[in-house]
CSV table of C-alpha atoms in Angstrom, one decimal:
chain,number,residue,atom,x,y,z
A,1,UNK,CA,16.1,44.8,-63.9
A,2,UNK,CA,13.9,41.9,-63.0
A,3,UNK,CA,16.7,40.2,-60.9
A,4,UNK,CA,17.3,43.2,-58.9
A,5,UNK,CA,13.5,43.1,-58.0
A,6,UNK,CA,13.0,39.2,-57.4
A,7,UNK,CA,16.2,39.4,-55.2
A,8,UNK,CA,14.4,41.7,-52.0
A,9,UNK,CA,11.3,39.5,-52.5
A,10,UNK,CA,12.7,36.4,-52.5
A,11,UNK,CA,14.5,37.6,-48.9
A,12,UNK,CA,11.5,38.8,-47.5
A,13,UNK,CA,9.9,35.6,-48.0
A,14,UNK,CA,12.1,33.5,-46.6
A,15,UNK,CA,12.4,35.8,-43.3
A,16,UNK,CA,8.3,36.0,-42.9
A,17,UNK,CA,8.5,32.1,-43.4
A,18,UNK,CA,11.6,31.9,-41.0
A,19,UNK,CA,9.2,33.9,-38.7
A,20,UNK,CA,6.1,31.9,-38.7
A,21,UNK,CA,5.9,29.4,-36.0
A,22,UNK,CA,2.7,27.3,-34.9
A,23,UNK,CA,1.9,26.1,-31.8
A,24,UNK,CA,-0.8,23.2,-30.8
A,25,UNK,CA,-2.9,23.5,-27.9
A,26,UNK,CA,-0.7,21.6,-25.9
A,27,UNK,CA,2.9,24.1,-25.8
A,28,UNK,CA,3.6,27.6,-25.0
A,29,UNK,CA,6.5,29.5,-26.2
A,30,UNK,CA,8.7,31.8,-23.9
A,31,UNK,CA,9.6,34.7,-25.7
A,32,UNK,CA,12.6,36.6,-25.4
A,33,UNK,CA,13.4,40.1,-27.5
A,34,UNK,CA,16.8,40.8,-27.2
A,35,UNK,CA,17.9,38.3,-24.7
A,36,UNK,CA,15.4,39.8,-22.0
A,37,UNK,CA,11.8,38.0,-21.4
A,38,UNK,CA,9.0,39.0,-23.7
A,39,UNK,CA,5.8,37.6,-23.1
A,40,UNK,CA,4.8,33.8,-23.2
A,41,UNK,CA,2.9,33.5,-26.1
A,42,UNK,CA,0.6,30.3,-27.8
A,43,UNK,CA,-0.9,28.3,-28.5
A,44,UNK,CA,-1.7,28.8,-32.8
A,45,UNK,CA,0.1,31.4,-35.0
A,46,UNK,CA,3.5,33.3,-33.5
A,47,UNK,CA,5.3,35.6,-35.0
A,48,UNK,CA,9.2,35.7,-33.7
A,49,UNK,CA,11.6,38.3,-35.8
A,50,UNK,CA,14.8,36.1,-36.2
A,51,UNK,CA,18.2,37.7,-34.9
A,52,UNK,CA,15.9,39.9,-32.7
A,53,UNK,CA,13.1,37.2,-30.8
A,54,UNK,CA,14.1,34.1,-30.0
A,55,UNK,CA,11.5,31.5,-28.5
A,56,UNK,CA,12.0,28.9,-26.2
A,57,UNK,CA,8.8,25.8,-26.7
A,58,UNK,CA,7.6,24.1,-23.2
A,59,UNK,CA,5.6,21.2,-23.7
A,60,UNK,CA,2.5,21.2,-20.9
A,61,UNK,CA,1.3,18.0,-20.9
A,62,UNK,CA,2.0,15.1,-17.8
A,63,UNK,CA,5.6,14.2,-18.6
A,64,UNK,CA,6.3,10.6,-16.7
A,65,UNK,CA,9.8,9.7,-16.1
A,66,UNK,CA,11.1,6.8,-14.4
A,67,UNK,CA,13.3,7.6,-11.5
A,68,UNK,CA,16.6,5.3,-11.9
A,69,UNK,CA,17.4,2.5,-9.5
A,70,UNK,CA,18.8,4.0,-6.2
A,71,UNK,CA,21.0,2.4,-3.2
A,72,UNK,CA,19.0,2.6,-0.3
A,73,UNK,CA,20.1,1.8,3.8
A,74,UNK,CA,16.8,1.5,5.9
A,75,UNK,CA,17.3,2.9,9.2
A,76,UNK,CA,17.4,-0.9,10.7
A,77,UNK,CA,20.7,-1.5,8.5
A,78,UNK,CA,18.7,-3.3,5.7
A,79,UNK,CA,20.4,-2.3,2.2
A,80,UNK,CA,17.7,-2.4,-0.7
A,81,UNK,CA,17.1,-1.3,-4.3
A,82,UNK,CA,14.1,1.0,-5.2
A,83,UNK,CA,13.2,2.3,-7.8
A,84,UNK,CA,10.2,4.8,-9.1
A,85,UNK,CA,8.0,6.8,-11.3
A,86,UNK,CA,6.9,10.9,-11.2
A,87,UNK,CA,4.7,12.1,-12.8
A,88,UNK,CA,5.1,15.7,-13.4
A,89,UNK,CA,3.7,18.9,-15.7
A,90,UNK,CA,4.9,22.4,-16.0
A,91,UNK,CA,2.3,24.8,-15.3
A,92,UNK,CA,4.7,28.3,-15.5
A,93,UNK,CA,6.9,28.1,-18.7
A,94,UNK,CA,8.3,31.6,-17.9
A,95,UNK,CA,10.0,29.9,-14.7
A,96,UNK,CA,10.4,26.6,-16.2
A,97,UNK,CA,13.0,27.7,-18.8
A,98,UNK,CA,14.8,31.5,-16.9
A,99,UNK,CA,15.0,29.9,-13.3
A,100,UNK,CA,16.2,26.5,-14.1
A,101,UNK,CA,18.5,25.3,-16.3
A,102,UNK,CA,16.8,21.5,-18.3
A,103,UNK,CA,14.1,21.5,-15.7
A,104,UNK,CA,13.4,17.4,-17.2
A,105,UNK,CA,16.9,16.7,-15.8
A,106,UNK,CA,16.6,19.1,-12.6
A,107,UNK,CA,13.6,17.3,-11.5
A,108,UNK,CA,15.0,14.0,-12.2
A,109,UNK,CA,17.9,14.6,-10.1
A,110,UNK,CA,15.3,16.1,-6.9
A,111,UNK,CA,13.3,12.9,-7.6
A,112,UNK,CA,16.6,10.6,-6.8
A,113,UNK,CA,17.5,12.7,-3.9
A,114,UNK,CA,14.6,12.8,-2.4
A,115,UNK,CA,14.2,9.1,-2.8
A,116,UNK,CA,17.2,8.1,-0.6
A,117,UNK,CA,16.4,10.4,1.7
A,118,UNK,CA,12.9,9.6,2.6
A,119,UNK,CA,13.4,6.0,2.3
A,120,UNK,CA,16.4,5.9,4.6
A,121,UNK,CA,14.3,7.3,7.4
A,122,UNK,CA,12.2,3.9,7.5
A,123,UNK,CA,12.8,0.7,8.4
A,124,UNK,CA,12.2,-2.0,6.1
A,125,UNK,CA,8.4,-3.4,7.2
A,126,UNK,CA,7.3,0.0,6.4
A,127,UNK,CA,8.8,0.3,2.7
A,128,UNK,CA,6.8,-2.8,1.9
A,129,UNK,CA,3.8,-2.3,4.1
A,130,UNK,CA,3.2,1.5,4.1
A,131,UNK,CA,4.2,2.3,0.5
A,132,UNK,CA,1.2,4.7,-0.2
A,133,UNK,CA,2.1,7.0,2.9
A,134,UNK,CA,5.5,6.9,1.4
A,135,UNK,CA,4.5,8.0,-2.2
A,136,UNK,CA,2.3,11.0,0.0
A,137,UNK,CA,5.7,11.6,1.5
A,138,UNK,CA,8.0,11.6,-1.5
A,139,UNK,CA,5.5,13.4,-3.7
A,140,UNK,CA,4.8,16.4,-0.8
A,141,UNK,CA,9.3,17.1,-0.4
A,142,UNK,CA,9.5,17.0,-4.6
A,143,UNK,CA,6.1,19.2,-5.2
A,144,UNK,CA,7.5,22.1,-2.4
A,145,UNK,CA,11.5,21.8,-4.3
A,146,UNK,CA,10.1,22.1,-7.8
A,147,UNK,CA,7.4,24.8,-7.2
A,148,UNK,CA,9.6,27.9,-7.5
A,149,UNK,CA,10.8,26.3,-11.1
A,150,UNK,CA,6.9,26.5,-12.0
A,151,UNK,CA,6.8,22.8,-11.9
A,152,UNK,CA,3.9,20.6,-10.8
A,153,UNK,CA,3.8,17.6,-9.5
A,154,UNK,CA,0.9,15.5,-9.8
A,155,UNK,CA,1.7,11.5,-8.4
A,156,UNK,CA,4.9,9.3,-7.4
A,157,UNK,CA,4.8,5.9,-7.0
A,158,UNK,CA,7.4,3.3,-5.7
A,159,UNK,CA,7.5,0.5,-8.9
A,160,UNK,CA,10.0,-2.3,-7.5
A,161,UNK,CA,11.9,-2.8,-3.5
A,162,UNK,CA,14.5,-5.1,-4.3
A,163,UNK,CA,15.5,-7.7,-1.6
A,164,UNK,CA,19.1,-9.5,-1.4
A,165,UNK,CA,18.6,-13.4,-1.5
A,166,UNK,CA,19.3,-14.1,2.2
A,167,UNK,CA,17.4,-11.2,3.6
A,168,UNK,CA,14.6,-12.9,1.5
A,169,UNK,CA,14.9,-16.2,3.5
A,170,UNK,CA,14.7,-14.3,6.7
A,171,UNK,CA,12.0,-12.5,5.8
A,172,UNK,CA,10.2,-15.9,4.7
A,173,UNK,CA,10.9,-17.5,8.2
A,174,UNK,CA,9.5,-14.8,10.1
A,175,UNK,CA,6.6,-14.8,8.3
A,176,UNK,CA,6.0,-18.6,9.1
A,177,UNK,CA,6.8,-17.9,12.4
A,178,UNK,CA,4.0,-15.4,12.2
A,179,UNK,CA,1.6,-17.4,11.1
A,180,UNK,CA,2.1,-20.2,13.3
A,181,UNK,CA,2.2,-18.1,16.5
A,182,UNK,CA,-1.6,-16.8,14.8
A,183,UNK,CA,-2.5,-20.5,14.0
A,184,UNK,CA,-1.7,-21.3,18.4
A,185,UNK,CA,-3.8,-18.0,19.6
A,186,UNK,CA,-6.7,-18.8,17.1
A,187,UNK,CA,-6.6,-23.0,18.6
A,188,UNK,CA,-6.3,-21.4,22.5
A,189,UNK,CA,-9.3,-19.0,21.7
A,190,UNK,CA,-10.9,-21.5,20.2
A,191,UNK,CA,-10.5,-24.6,22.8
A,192,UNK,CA,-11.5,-20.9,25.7
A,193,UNK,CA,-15.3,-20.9,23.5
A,194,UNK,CA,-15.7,-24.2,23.5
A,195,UNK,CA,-15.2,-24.8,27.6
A,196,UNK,CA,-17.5,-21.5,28.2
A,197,UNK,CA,-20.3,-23.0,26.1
A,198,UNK,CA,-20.0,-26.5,27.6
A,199,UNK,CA,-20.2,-25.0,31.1
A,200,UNK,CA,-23.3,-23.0,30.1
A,201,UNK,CA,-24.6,-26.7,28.4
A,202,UNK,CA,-23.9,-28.0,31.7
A,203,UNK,CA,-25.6,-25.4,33.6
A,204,UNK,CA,-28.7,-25.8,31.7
A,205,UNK,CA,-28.7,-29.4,31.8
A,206,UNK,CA,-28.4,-29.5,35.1
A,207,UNK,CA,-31.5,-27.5,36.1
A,208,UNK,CA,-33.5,-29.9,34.2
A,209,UNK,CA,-33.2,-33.9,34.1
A,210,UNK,CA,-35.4,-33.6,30.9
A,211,UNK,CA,-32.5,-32.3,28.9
A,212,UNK,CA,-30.1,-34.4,30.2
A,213,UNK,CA,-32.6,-37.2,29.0
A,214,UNK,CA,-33.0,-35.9,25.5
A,215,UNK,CA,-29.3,-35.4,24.9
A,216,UNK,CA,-28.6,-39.2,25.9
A,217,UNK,CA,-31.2,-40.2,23.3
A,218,UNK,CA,-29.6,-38.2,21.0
A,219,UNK,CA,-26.2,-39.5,21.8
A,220,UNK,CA,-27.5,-43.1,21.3
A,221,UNK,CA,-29.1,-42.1,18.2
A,222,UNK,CA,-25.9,-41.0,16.8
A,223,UNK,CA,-24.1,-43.9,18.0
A,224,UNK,CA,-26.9,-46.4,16.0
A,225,UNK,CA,-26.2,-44.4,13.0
A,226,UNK,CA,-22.7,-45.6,12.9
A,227,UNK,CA,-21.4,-49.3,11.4
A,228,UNK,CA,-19.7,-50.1,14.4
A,229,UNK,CA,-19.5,-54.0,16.2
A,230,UNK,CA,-19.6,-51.9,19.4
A,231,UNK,CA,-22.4,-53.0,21.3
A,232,UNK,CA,-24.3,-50.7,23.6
A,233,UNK,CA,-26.6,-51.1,26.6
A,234,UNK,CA,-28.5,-48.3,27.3
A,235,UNK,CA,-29.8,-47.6,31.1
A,236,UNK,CA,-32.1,-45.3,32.2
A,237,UNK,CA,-30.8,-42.6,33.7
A,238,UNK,CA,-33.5,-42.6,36.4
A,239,UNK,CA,-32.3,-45.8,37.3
A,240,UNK,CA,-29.0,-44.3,37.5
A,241,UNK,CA,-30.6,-41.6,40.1
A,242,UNK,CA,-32.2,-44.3,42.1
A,243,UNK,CA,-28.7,-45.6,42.4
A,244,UNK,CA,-27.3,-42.3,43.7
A,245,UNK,CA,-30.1,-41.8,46.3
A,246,UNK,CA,-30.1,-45.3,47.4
A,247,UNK,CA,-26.1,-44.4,48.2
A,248,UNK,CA,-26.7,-41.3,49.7
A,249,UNK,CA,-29.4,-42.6,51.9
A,250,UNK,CA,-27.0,-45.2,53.1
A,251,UNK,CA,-24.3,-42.6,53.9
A,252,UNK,CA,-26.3,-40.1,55.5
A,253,UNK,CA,-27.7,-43.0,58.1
A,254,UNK,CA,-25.8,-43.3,61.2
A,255,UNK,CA,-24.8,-46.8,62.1
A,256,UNK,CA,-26.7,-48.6,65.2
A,257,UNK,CA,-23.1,-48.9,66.7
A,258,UNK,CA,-22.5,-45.3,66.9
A,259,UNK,CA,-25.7,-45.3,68.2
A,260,UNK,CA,-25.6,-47.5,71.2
A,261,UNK,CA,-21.7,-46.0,72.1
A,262,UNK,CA,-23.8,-42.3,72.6
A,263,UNK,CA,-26.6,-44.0,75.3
């Protein structure tokens, strides 16, 4: 008698236990009820009927997935490897699980598509210069293919642009060849400065024989400071004047010669 009892009990025990499911804070279940869609239900204490409900569990959280190596022509003929992160979350389970089937896989596969696609419309110096306008691009094309499977995408970022060896040493000379033409513009510009500011020294100097003086005193002063056997004479630069006028004088006279052929 007591076996025919403990027998329904023991049945209905194990099909409420088989029923209970819990859910943390961070996962929703999609509920179906006879293979049509229920409710999405969570997170804490769910009740599915078996052989009636079944529930499909999304995890909500920031999933990051690395994005495998791709093949990847630059539109100047440059063959490179890239490769890449996504970061990604699903923000409508109901879509993630009816209108996609393994939306983990599905998005991987958008995420290497996209990839080439974008990164074959570039040429080489902007993969490695512009890289953040690239992840902007990348991320923008994956975001508006994955919305209608109630995906979100939050960041991509391009890890690793793999060189081959010889486009390496090509790269490598033209950046020397960058730098020196930058080293001959910065030596012209400079060597332009320094002529302006002597002519603008000379200009000043001119206007005043007392400056001339004091910068020939300061010449000879720096001259004394140095252990040299040169040995150095100064002259007055007055005297030096005196010199000019004396010869300009004498030019600017006409000779008595010239003067005796006009009487």
């Amino acid at each position: 008698m007591m076996i025919s009892y403990l027998v329904p009990v023991v049945l209905l025990v194990m099909l409420i236990a088989a029923s209970i499911r819990i859910l943390p804070e961070y996962k929703r279940g999609v509920v179906f009820f006879l293979g049509r869609f229920q409710a999405v239900k969570g997170p804490g204490l769910i009740i599915v009927i078996p052989g009636i409900q079944k529930m499909e569990v999304v995890d909500l959280r920031v999933i990051t997935m690395d994005v495998p190596e791709q093949d990847v022509i630059s539109q100047d003929n440059v063959t490179v490897k890239v490769n890449a992160v996504i970061y990604f979350r699903v923000v409508d389970p109901e879509k993630a699980i009816i209108q996609v089937e393994h939306f983990v896989n599905a998005t991987s596969q958008l995420a290497q598509t996209t990839l080439r696609s974008v990164l074959g419309k570039h040429d080489l110096d902007e993969m490695l210069s512009e890289r953040d306008k690239l992840n902007d691009d990348i991320q923008e094309i994956i975001d508006a293919s994955a919305e209608g499977w109630g995906i979100k995408v939050a960041n991509v970022e391009i890890k690793h642009v793999d060189l081959d060896e010889s486009m390496i040493r090509a790269i490598a000379r033209q950046a020397e060849a960058e730098r020196e033409r930058r080293a001959k513009v910065i030596h012209a510009e400079g060597e332009l400065q320094a002529s302006q500011k002597l002519v603008e020294a000379a200009n000043v100097m001119s206007e005043n024989s007392a400056a001339l003086q004091l910068r020939y005193l300061q010449t000879m002063s720096d001259m004394s400071n140095k252990n040299a056997s040169t040995i150095v004479v100064p002259l007055p630069i007055d005297l030096m004047e005196a010199f000019r006028d004396m010869r300009a004088g004498k030019v600017g006279k006409p000779s008595p010669k010239a003067s005796d052929d006009g009487t």
